[in-house]
C-alpha cells in the first residue's frame, strides 16, 4: 500500500503543470502575490505627495509615513514569500522525507497566520487614517481606496492559505497516527512459550520408558 504524508504521496511522482495550477492553494498563492504587488506598488508610485506648505513628500494616509512604510514592507515580504512557497509547493511531491514535509507545512502555517494578522492590521490602520484625513482634494483617492481594499483582500487570501496549511498538517498527523504502532507492546520472542508457567514441578517419566523392558529379562528370538 502506498503511503502518504501531508497531502501528497511519499513515493513521489512526475510534476503535472495543469494539476498544480488547478489546486486551490496555488490559486490563493497567485492571488496573494498579485494583491501584494498592488499594495506596495501603488503606495510606492502614488502614496507620497508634496503638499504646498511642505517641501518633503508625505504619506497620503493623513501624513503618516510609518503607515506607508508598513504597507510597503509587508507587501514586499508577502510578494517574496509567495514566490518561495509556490516553488516549494511545486517541489513538494518530490520530497520523500516526511520530516522535511512537516517543516515546510509548519512554516507555511505559521507564516500564513502571521501575515493574515499583519494584513488585517494594515487594513484597519490605513482605513482609519484615510477616514481621518481632512483635505483629500489633492490626494489620489482611487489609489488610497485600492490600497485599503487590497489589504483587506490580502488578509482573506492569507487566512485561506492558513486553513489549507492546517488541513495538510492535520492530514500528515492523522496518517502517522493510524500507521504507527508502539513497538514496546508488540514484542515477540523467537521461541515458543513454555508449556508450564513457572518451571517443572517434578520428574516426568520418558514416554519411551513404558515400552522398554528391564535389561535382565532379555529373551532370545525363536526360530
PDB file of N, CA and C in Angstrom, residues 107-200:
ATOM      1  N   UNK A 107       6.040  25.748   8.548  1.00  0.00           N
ATOM      2  CA  UNK A 107       6.470  27.090   8.148  1.00  0.00           C
ATOM      3  C   UNK A 107       5.393  27.821   7.368  1.00  0.00           C
ATOM      4  N   UNK A 108       4.722  27.107   6.476  1.00  0.00           N
ATOM      5  CA  UNK A 108       3.623  27.702   5.720  1.00  0.00           C
ATOM      6  C   UNK A 108       2.494  28.127   6.646  1.00  0.00           C
ATOM      7  N   UNK A 109       2.155  27.282   7.598  1.00  0.00           N
ATOM      8  CA  UNK A 109       1.061  27.591   8.527  1.00  0.00           C
ATOM      9  C   UNK A 109       1.384  28.804   9.387  1.00  0.00           C
ATOM     10  N   UNK A 110       2.591  28.845   9.932  1.00  0.00           N
ATOM     11  CA  UNK A 110       2.968  29.953  10.819  1.00  0.00           C
ATOM     12  C   UNK A 110       3.045  31.263  10.038  1.00  0.00           C
ATOM     13  N   UNK A 111       3.696  31.228   8.874  1.00  0.00           N
ATOM     14  CA  UNK A 111       3.840  32.461   8.092  1.00  0.00           C
ATOM     15  C   UNK A 111       2.488  32.959   7.595  1.00  0.00           C
ATOM     16  N   UNK A 112       1.651  32.063   7.110  1.00  0.00           N
ATOM     17  CA  UNK A 112       0.337  32.480   6.605  1.00  0.00           C
ATOM     18  C   UNK A 112      -0.519  33.073   7.711  1.00  0.00           C
ATOM     19  N   UNK A 113      -0.484  32.461   8.893  1.00  0.00           N
ATOM     20  CA  UNK A 113      -1.258  33.002  10.016  1.00  0.00           C
ATOM     21  C   UNK A 113      -0.731  34.370  10.433  1.00  0.00           C
ATOM     22  N   UNK A 114       0.596  34.523  10.461  1.00  0.00           N
ATOM     23  CA  UNK A 114       1.182  35.812  10.849  1.00  0.00           C
ATOM     24  C   UNK A 114       0.829  36.894   9.834  1.00  0.00           C
ATOM     25  N   UNK A 115       0.914  36.568   8.539  1.00  0.00           N
ATOM     26  CA  UNK A 115       0.613  37.586   7.525  1.00  0.00           C
ATOM     27  C   UNK A 115      -0.875  37.878   7.421  1.00  0.00           C
ATOM     28  N   UNK A 116      -1.704  36.938   7.821  1.00  0.00           N
ATOM     29  CA  UNK A 116      -3.137  37.250   7.921  1.00  0.00           C
ATOM     30  C   UNK A 116      -3.365  38.351   8.945  1.00  0.00           C
ATOM     31  N   UNK A 117      -2.716  38.214  10.088  1.00  0.00           N
ATOM     32  CA  UNK A 117      -2.845  39.230  11.134  1.00  0.00           C
ATOM     33  C   UNK A 117      -2.244  40.562  10.691  1.00  0.00           C
ATOM     34  N   UNK A 118      -1.066  40.513  10.062  1.00  0.00           N
ATOM     35  CA  UNK A 118      -0.410  41.755   9.645  1.00  0.00           C
ATOM     36  C   UNK A 118      -1.204  42.490   8.568  1.00  0.00           C
ATOM     37  N   UNK A 119      -1.778  41.747   7.637  1.00  0.00           N
ATOM     38  CA  UNK A 119      -2.587  42.393   6.601  1.00  0.00           C
ATOM     39  C   UNK A 119      -3.869  42.983   7.190  1.00  0.00           C
ATOM     40  N   UNK A 120      -4.457  42.294   8.160  1.00  0.00           N
ATOM     41  CA  UNK A 120      -5.666  42.829   8.789  1.00  0.00           C
ATOM     42  C   UNK A 120      -5.342  44.111   9.566  1.00  0.00           C
ATOM     43  N   UNK A 121      -4.188  44.123  10.243  1.00  0.00           N
ATOM     44  CA  UNK A 121      -3.770  45.341  10.938  1.00  0.00           C
ATOM     45  C   UNK A 121      -3.527  46.468   9.935  1.00  0.00           C
ATOM     46  N   UNK A 122      -2.913  46.115   8.806  1.00  0.00           N
ATOM     47  CA  UNK A 122      -2.675  47.122   7.764  1.00  0.00           C
ATOM     48  C   UNK A 122      -3.992  47.703   7.252  1.00  0.00           C
ATOM     49  N   UNK A 123      -4.952  46.836   7.024  1.00  0.00           N
ATOM     50  CA  UNK A 123      -6.259  47.315   6.552  1.00  0.00           C
ATOM     51  C   UNK A 123      -6.904  48.252   7.572  1.00  0.00           C
ATOM     52  N   UNK A 124      -6.887  47.845   8.839  1.00  0.00           N
ATOM     53  CA  UNK A 124      -7.523  48.669   9.873  1.00  0.00           C
ATOM     54  C   UNK A 124      -6.822  50.018  10.025  1.00  0.00           C
ATOM     55  N   UNK A 125      -5.493  50.014  10.015  1.00  0.00           N
ATOM     56  CA  UNK A 125      -4.741  51.260  10.196  1.00  0.00           C
ATOM     57  C   UNK A 125      -4.946  52.199   9.009  1.00  0.00           C
ATOM     58  N   UNK A 126      -4.811  51.667   7.801  1.00  0.00           N
ATOM     59  CA  UNK A 126      -4.943  52.531   6.628  1.00  0.00           C
ATOM     60  C   UNK A 126      -6.369  53.045   6.457  1.00  0.00           C
ATOM     61  N   UNK A 127      -7.345  52.192   6.737  1.00  0.00           N
ATOM     62  CA  UNK A 127      -8.735  52.647   6.634  1.00  0.00           C
ATOM     63  C   UNK A 127      -9.031  53.737   7.657  1.00  0.00           C
ATOM     64  N   UNK A 128      -8.499  53.579   8.866  1.00  0.00           N
ATOM     65  CA  UNK A 128      -8.724  54.587   9.905  1.00  0.00           C
ATOM     66  C   UNK A 128      -8.032  55.909   9.565  1.00  0.00           C
ATOM     67  N   UNK A 129      -6.784  55.837   9.083  1.00  0.00           N
ATOM     68  CA  UNK A 129      -6.064  57.061   8.730  1.00  0.00           C
ATOM     69  C   UNK A 129      -6.711  57.759   7.539  1.00  0.00           C
ATOM     70  N   UNK A 130      -7.178  56.986   6.579  1.00  0.00           N
ATOM     71  CA  UNK A 130      -7.817  57.613   5.422  1.00  0.00           C
ATOM     72  C   UNK A 130      -9.131  58.299   5.811  1.00  0.00           C
ATOM     73  N   UNK A 131      -9.875  57.695   6.719  1.00  0.00           N
ATOM     74  CA  UNK A 131     -11.126  58.321   7.167  1.00  0.00           C
ATOM     75  C   UNK A 131     -10.872  59.595   7.971  1.00  0.00           C
ATOM     76  N   UNK A 132      -9.700  59.698   8.623  1.00  0.00           N
ATOM     77  CA  UNK A 132      -9.380  60.891   9.406  1.00  0.00           C
ATOM     78  C   UNK A 132      -8.596  61.918   8.604  1.00  0.00           C
ATOM     79  N   UNK A 133      -8.343  61.645   7.344  1.00  0.00           N
ATOM     80  CA  UNK A 133      -7.661  62.631   6.507  1.00  0.00           C
ATOM     81  C   UNK A 133      -8.672  63.702   6.089  1.00  0.00           C
ATOM     82  N   UNK A 134      -8.390  64.962   6.444  1.00  0.00           N
ATOM     83  CA  UNK A 134      -9.367  66.022   6.226  1.00  0.00           C
ATOM     84  C   UNK A 134      -9.336  66.521   4.783  1.00  0.00           C
ATOM     85  N   UNK A 135      -8.205  66.970   4.332  1.00  0.00           N
ATOM     86  CA  UNK A 135      -8.106  67.551   2.992  1.00  0.00           C
ATOM     87  C   UNK A 135      -7.720  66.450   2.005  1.00  0.00           C
ATOM     88  N   UNK A 136      -8.678  66.027   1.175  1.00  0.00           N
ATOM     89  CA  UNK A 136      -8.430  64.964   0.210  1.00  0.00           C
ATOM     90  C   UNK A 136      -8.490  65.465  -1.239  1.00  0.00           C
ATOM     91  N   UNK A 137      -8.486  66.757  -1.388  1.00  0.00           N
ATOM     92  CA  UNK A 137      -8.645  67.307  -2.739  1.00  0.00           C
ATOM     93  C   UNK A 137      -7.432  66.997  -3.618  1.00  0.00           C
ATOM     94  N   UNK A 138      -6.252  67.082  -3.039  1.00  0.00           N
ATOM     95  CA  UNK A 138      -5.026  66.863  -3.826  1.00  0.00           C
ATOM     96  C   UNK A 138      -4.518  65.434  -3.715  1.00  0.00           C
ATOM     97  N   UNK A 139      -5.286  64.574  -3.118  1.00  0.00           N
ATOM     98  CA  UNK A 139      -4.836  63.197  -2.894  1.00  0.00           C
ATOM     99  C   UNK A 139      -5.418  62.259  -3.946  1.00  0.00           C
ATOM    100  N   UNK A 140      -4.677  61.222  -4.301  1.00  0.00           N
ATOM    101  CA  UNK A 140      -5.211  60.225  -5.248  1.00  0.00           C
ATOM    102  C   UNK A 140      -6.188  59.282  -4.543  1.00  0.00           C
ATOM    103  N   UNK A 141      -7.455  59.597  -4.658  1.00  0.00           N
ATOM    104  CA  UNK A 141      -8.472  58.825  -3.941  1.00  0.00           C
ATOM    105  C   UNK A 141      -8.506  57.361  -4.401  1.00  0.00           C
ATOM    106  N   UNK A 142      -8.454  57.182  -5.712  1.00  0.00           N
ATOM    107  CA  UNK A 142      -8.540  55.806  -6.222  1.00  0.00           C
ATOM    108  C   UNK A 142      -7.376  54.956  -5.714  1.00  0.00           C
ATOM    109  N   UNK A 143      -6.190  55.522  -5.674  1.00  0.00           N
ATOM    110  CA  UNK A 143      -5.022  54.779  -5.201  1.00  0.00           C
ATOM    111  C   UNK A 143      -5.163  54.424  -3.723  1.00  0.00           C
ATOM    112  N   UNK A 144      -5.614  55.372  -2.923  1.00  0.00           N
ATOM    113  CA  UNK A 144      -5.770  55.110  -1.490  1.00  0.00           C
ATOM    114  C   UNK A 144      -6.839  54.045  -1.241  1.00  0.00           C
ATOM    115  N   UNK A 145      -7.959  54.161  -1.939  1.00  0.00           N
ATOM    116  CA  UNK A 145      -9.011  53.160  -1.763  1.00  0.00           C
ATOM    117  C   UNK A 145      -8.576  51.785  -2.262  1.00  0.00           C
ATOM    118  N   UNK A 146      -7.767  51.744  -3.314  1.00  0.00           N
ATOM    119  CA  UNK A 146      -7.261  50.461  -3.815  1.00  0.00           C
ATOM    120  C   UNK A 146      -6.330  49.811  -2.798  1.00  0.00           C
ATOM    121  N   UNK A 147      -5.480  50.611  -2.172  1.00  0.00           N
ATOM    122  CA  UNK A 147      -4.570  50.060  -1.159  1.00  0.00           C
ATOM    123  C   UNK A 147      -5.358  49.491   0.016  1.00  0.00           C
ATOM    124  N   UNK A 148      -6.361  50.220   0.468  1.00  0.00           N
ATOM    125  CA  UNK A 148      -7.174  49.738   1.584  1.00  0.00           C
ATOM    126  C   UNK A 148      -7.928  48.471   1.203  1.00  0.00           C
ATOM    127  N   UNK A 149      -8.530  48.463   0.026  1.00  0.00           N
ATOM    128  CA  UNK A 149      -9.317  47.302  -0.397  1.00  0.00           C
ATOM    129  C   UNK A 149      -8.449  46.062  -0.572  1.00  0.00           C
ATOM    130  N   UNK A 150      -7.301  46.206  -1.236  1.00  0.00           N
ATOM    131  CA  UNK A 150      -6.460  45.034  -1.488  1.00  0.00           C
ATOM    132  C   UNK A 150      -5.720  44.581  -0.233  1.00  0.00           C
ATOM    133  N   UNK A 151      -5.590  45.450   0.733  1.00  0.00           N
ATOM    134  CA  UNK A 151      -5.082  44.998   2.045  1.00  0.00           C
ATOM    135  C   UNK A 151      -6.084  44.049   2.700  1.00  0.00           C
ATOM    136  N   UNK A 152      -7.352  44.385   2.579  1.00  0.00           N
ATOM    137  CA  UNK A 152      -8.391  43.506   3.117  1.00  0.00           C
ATOM    138  C   UNK A 152      -8.458  42.199   2.335  1.00  0.00           C
ATOM    139  N   UNK A 153      -8.368  42.280   1.013  1.00  0.00           N
ATOM    140  CA  UNK A 153      -8.375  41.061   0.204  1.00  0.00           C
ATOM    141  C   UNK A 153      -7.173  40.172   0.520  1.00  0.00           C
ATOM    142  N   UNK A 154      -6.042  40.793   0.790  1.00  0.00           N
ATOM    143  CA  UNK A 154      -4.842  40.020   1.144  1.00  0.00           C
ATOM    144  C   UNK A 154      -5.031  39.284   2.464  1.00  0.00           C
ATOM    145  N   UNK A 155      -5.683  39.936   3.414  1.00  0.00           N
ATOM    146  CA  UNK A 155      -5.949  39.254   4.689  1.00  0.00           C
ATOM    147  C   UNK A 155      -6.821  38.015   4.479  1.00  0.00           C
ATOM    148  N   UNK A 156      -7.781  38.106   3.560  1.00  0.00           N
ATOM    149  CA  UNK A 156      -8.654  36.958   3.290  1.00  0.00           C
ATOM    150  C   UNK A 156      -7.881  35.825   2.626  1.00  0.00           C
ATOM    151  N   UNK A 157      -7.075  36.145   1.602  1.00  0.00           N
ATOM    152  CA  UNK A 157      -6.346  35.088   0.905  1.00  0.00           C
ATOM    153  C   UNK A 157      -5.322  34.413   1.809  1.00  0.00           C
ATOM    154  N   UNK A 158      -4.657  35.178   2.652  1.00  0.00           N
ATOM    155  CA  UNK A 158      -3.690  34.560   3.564  1.00  0.00           C
ATOM    156  C   UNK A 158      -4.387  33.758   4.651  1.00  0.00           C
ATOM    157  N   UNK A 159      -5.580  34.170   5.047  1.00  0.00           N
ATOM    158  CA  UNK A 159      -6.346  33.368   6.010  1.00  0.00           C
ATOM    159  C   UNK A 159      -6.742  32.022   5.404  1.00  0.00           C
ATOM    160  N   UNK A 160      -7.158  32.034   4.147  1.00  0.00           N
ATOM    161  CA  UNK A 160      -7.486  30.779   3.467  1.00  0.00           C
ATOM    162  C   UNK A 160      -6.247  29.916   3.275  1.00  0.00           C
ATOM    163  N   UNK A 161      -5.114  30.534   3.001  1.00  0.00           N
ATOM    164  CA  UNK A 161      -3.866  29.772   2.899  1.00  0.00           C
ATOM    165  C   UNK A 161      -3.510  29.133   4.235  1.00  0.00           C
ATOM    166  N   UNK A 162      -3.780  29.833   5.321  1.00  0.00           N
ATOM    167  CA  UNK A 162      -3.558  29.249   6.650  1.00  0.00           C
ATOM    168  C   UNK A 162      -4.443  28.037   6.869  1.00  0.00           C
ATOM    169  N   UNK A 163      -5.669  28.123   6.418  1.00  0.00           N
ATOM    170  CA  UNK A 163      -6.590  26.996   6.568  1.00  0.00           C
ATOM    171  C   UNK A 163      -6.098  25.783   5.785  1.00  0.00           C
ATOM    172  N   UNK A 164      -5.674  25.988   4.542  1.00  0.00           N
ATOM    173  CA  UNK A 164      -5.196  24.859   3.740  1.00  0.00           C
ATOM    174  C   UNK A 164      -3.906  24.276   4.316  1.00  0.00           C
ATOM    175  N   UNK A 165      -3.058  25.124   4.866  1.00  0.00           N
ATOM    176  CA  UNK A 165      -1.845  24.621   5.508  1.00  0.00           C
ATOM    177  C   UNK A 165      -2.189  23.801   6.751  1.00  0.00           C
ATOM    178  N   UNK A 166      -3.187  24.234   7.502  1.00  0.00           N
ATOM    179  CA  UNK A 166      -3.611  23.463   8.679  1.00  0.00           C
ATOM    180  C   UNK A 166      -4.225  22.129   8.276  1.00  0.00           C
ATOM    181  N   UNK A 167      -4.965  22.111   7.173  1.00  0.00           N
ATOM    182  CA  UNK A 167      -5.540  20.852   6.689  1.00  0.00           C
ATOM    183  C   UNK A 167      -4.434  19.879   6.301  1.00  0.00           C
ATOM    184  N   UNK A 168      -3.406  20.369   5.623  1.00  0.00           N
ATOM    185  CA  UNK A 168      -2.292  19.496   5.252  1.00  0.00           C
ATOM    186  C   UNK A 168      -1.553  18.982   6.478  1.00  0.00           C
ATOM    187  N   UNK A 169      -1.392  19.849   7.475  1.00  0.00           N
ATOM    188  CA  UNK A 169      -0.727  19.412   8.702  1.00  0.00           C
ATOM    189  C   UNK A 169      -1.565  18.364   9.433  1.00  0.00           C
ATOM    190  N   UNK A 170      -2.867  18.547   9.473  1.00  0.00           N
ATOM    191  CA  UNK A 170      -3.745  17.564  10.122  1.00  0.00           C
ATOM    192  C   UNK A 170      -3.732  16.238   9.376  1.00  0.00           C
ATOM    193  N   UNK A 171      -3.676  16.258   8.066  1.00  0.00           N
ATOM    194  CA  UNK A 171      -3.604  15.023   7.292  1.00  0.00           C
ATOM    195  C   UNK A 171      -2.311  14.268   7.576  1.00  0.00           C
ATOM    196  N   UNK A 172      -1.226  14.994   7.703  1.00  0.00           N
ATOM    197  CA  UNK A 172       0.039  14.330   7.989  1.00  0.00           C
ATOM    198  C   UNK A 172       0.040  13.683   9.345  1.00  0.00           C
ATOM    199  N   UNK A 173      -0.479  14.380  10.364  1.00  0.00           N
ATOM    200  CA  UNK A 173      -0.524  13.832  11.711  1.00  0.00           C
ATOM    201  C   UNK A 173      -1.437  12.630  11.784  1.00  0.00           C
ATOM    202  N   UNK A 174      -2.591  12.673  11.128  1.00  0.00           N
ATOM    203  CA  UNK A 174      -3.528  11.548  11.175  1.00  0.00           C
ATOM    204  C   UNK A 174      -2.954  10.330  10.460  1.00  0.00           C
ATOM    205  N   UNK A 175      -2.224  10.542   9.371  1.00  0.00           N
ATOM    206  CA  UNK A 175      -1.615   9.419   8.669  1.00  0.00           C
ATOM    207  C   UNK A 175      -0.610   8.704   9.554  1.00  0.00           C
ATOM    208  N   UNK A 176       0.194   9.472  10.268  1.00  0.00           N
ATOM    209  CA  UNK A 176       1.186   8.837  11.113  1.00  0.00           C
ATOM    210  C   UNK A 176       0.555   8.184  12.324  1.00  0.00           C
ATOM    211  N   UNK A 177      -0.528   8.753  12.852  1.00  0.00           N
ATOM    212  CA  UNK A 177      -1.203   8.138  13.995  1.00  0.00           C
ATOM    213  C   UNK A 177      -1.829   6.817  13.632  1.00  0.00           C
ATOM    214  N   UNK A 178      -2.373   6.695  12.413  1.00  0.00           N
ATOM    215  CA  UNK A 178      -3.005   5.449  12.017  1.00  0.00           C
ATOM    216  C   UNK A 178      -1.984   4.362  11.716  1.00  0.00           C
ATOM    217  N   UNK A 179      -0.847   4.760  11.154  1.00  0.00           N
ATOM    218  CA  UNK A 179       0.150   3.771  10.776  1.00  0.00           C
ATOM    219  C   UNK A 179       1.102   3.416  11.905  1.00  0.00           C
ATOM    220  N   UNK A 180       1.137   4.203  12.952  1.00  0.00           N
ATOM    221  CA  UNK A 180       2.117   3.977  13.994  1.00  0.00           C
ATOM    222  C   UNK A 180       1.640   2.906  14.964  1.00  0.00           C
ATOM    223  N   UNK A 181       2.554   2.060  15.348  1.00  0.00           N
ATOM    224  CA  UNK A 181       2.311   1.050  16.373  1.00  0.00           C
ATOM    225  C   UNK A 181       3.445   1.101  17.374  1.00  0.00           C
ATOM    226  N   UNK A 182       3.095   0.996  18.636  1.00  0.00           N
ATOM    227  CA  UNK A 182       4.104   1.048  19.672  1.00  0.00           C
ATOM    228  C   UNK A 182       4.910  -0.243  19.660  1.00  0.00           C
ATOM    229  N   UNK A 183       6.223  -0.201  19.414  1.00  0.00           N
ATOM    230  CA  UNK A 183       6.990  -1.447  19.375  1.00  0.00           C
ATOM    231  C   UNK A 183       7.093  -2.130  20.719  1.00  0.00           C
ATOM    232  N   UNK A 184       6.929  -1.377  21.816  1.00  0.00           N
ATOM    233  CA  UNK A 184       7.029  -2.000  23.140  1.00  0.00           C
ATOM    234  C   UNK A 184       5.860  -2.928  23.416  1.00  0.00           C
ATOM    235  N   UNK A 185       4.716  -2.670  22.782  1.00  0.00           N
ATOM    236  CA  UNK A 185       3.558  -3.516  23.019  1.00  0.00           C
ATOM    237  C   UNK A 185       3.455  -4.692  22.083  1.00  0.00           C
ATOM    238  N   UNK A 186       4.403  -4.807  21.140  1.00  0.00           N
ATOM    239  CA  UNK A 186       4.352  -5.897  20.187  1.00  0.00           C
ATOM    240  C   UNK A 186       5.647  -6.701  20.175  1.00  0.00           C
ATOM    241  N   UNK A 187       6.268  -6.872  21.346  1.00  0.00           N
ATOM    242  CA  UNK A 187       7.494  -7.638  21.435  1.00  0.00           C
ATOM    243  C   UNK A 187       7.189  -9.120  21.274  1.00  0.00           C
ATOM    244  N   UNK A 188       7.945  -9.779  20.424  1.00  0.00           N
ATOM    245  CA  UNK A 188       7.795 -11.207  20.191  1.00  0.00           C
ATOM    246  C   UNK A 188       9.121 -11.884  20.415  1.00  0.00           C
ATOM    247  N   UNK A 189       9.107 -13.097  20.868  1.00  0.00           N
ATOM    248  CA  UNK A 189      10.305 -13.875  21.120  1.00  0.00           C
ATOM    249  C   UNK A 189      10.444 -14.927  20.051  1.00  0.00           C
ATOM    250  N   UNK A 190      11.691 -15.292  19.712  1.00  0.00           N
ATOM    251  CA  UNK A 190      11.870 -16.313  18.665  1.00  0.00           C
ATOM    252  C   UNK A 190      11.538 -17.717  19.113  1.00  0.00           C
ATOM    253  N   UNK A 191      11.255 -17.915  20.415  1.00  0.00           N
ATOM    254  CA  UNK A 191      10.983 -19.246  20.926  1.00  0.00           C
ATOM    255  C   UNK A 191       9.534 -19.339  21.362  1.00  0.00           C
ATOM    256  N   UNK A 192       8.918 -20.513  21.238  1.00  0.00           N
ATOM    257  CA  UNK A 192       7.531 -20.669  21.702  1.00  0.00           C
ATOM    258  C   UNK A 192       7.458 -20.622  23.212  1.00  0.00           C
ATOM    259  N   UNK A 193       6.308 -20.273  23.758  1.00  0.00           N
ATOM    260  CA  UNK A 193       6.181 -20.192  25.218  1.00  0.00           C
ATOM    261  C   UNK A 193       6.324 -21.571  25.848  1.00  0.00           C
ATOM    262  N   UNK A 194       6.751 -21.560  27.092  1.00  0.00           N
ATOM    263  CA  UNK A 194       6.939 -22.815  27.833  1.00  0.00           C
ATOM    264  C   UNK A 194       5.594 -23.446  28.150  1.00  0.00           C
ATOM    265  N   UNK A 195       5.521 -24.788  28.174  1.00  0.00           N
ATOM    266  CA  UNK A 195       4.234 -25.436  28.477  1.00  0.00           C
ATOM    267  C   UNK A 195       3.810 -25.305  29.921  1.00  0.00           C
ATOM    268  N   UNK A 196       4.685 -24.886  30.781  1.00  0.00           N
ATOM    269  CA  UNK A 196       4.330 -24.706  32.188  1.00  0.00           C
ATOM    270  C   UNK A 196       4.651 -23.275  32.574  1.00  0.00           C
ATOM    271  N   UNK A 197       3.889 -22.688  33.482  1.00  0.00           N
ATOM    272  CA  UNK A 197       4.043 -21.260  33.770  1.00  0.00           C
ATOM    273  C   UNK A 197       5.331 -20.907  34.479  1.00  0.00           C
ATOM    274  N   UNK A 198       5.752 -21.661  35.459  1.00  0.00           N
ATOM    275  CA  UNK A 198       6.880 -21.240  36.278  1.00  0.00           C
ATOM    276  C   UNK A 198       8.017 -22.239  36.281  1.00  0.00           C
ATOM    277  N   UNK A 199       7.956 -23.303  35.544  1.00  0.00           N
ATOM    278  CA  UNK A 199       9.029 -24.281  35.533  1.00  0.00           C
ATOM    279  C   UNK A 199       8.503 -25.655  35.904  1.00  0.00           C
ATOM    280  N   UNK A 200       9.300 -26.716  35.695  1.00  0.00           N
ATOM    281  CA  UNK A 200       8.840 -28.080  36.023  1.00  0.00           C
ATOM    282  C   UNK A 200       8.625 -28.262  37.515  1.00  0.00           C
TER     283      UNK A 200
END
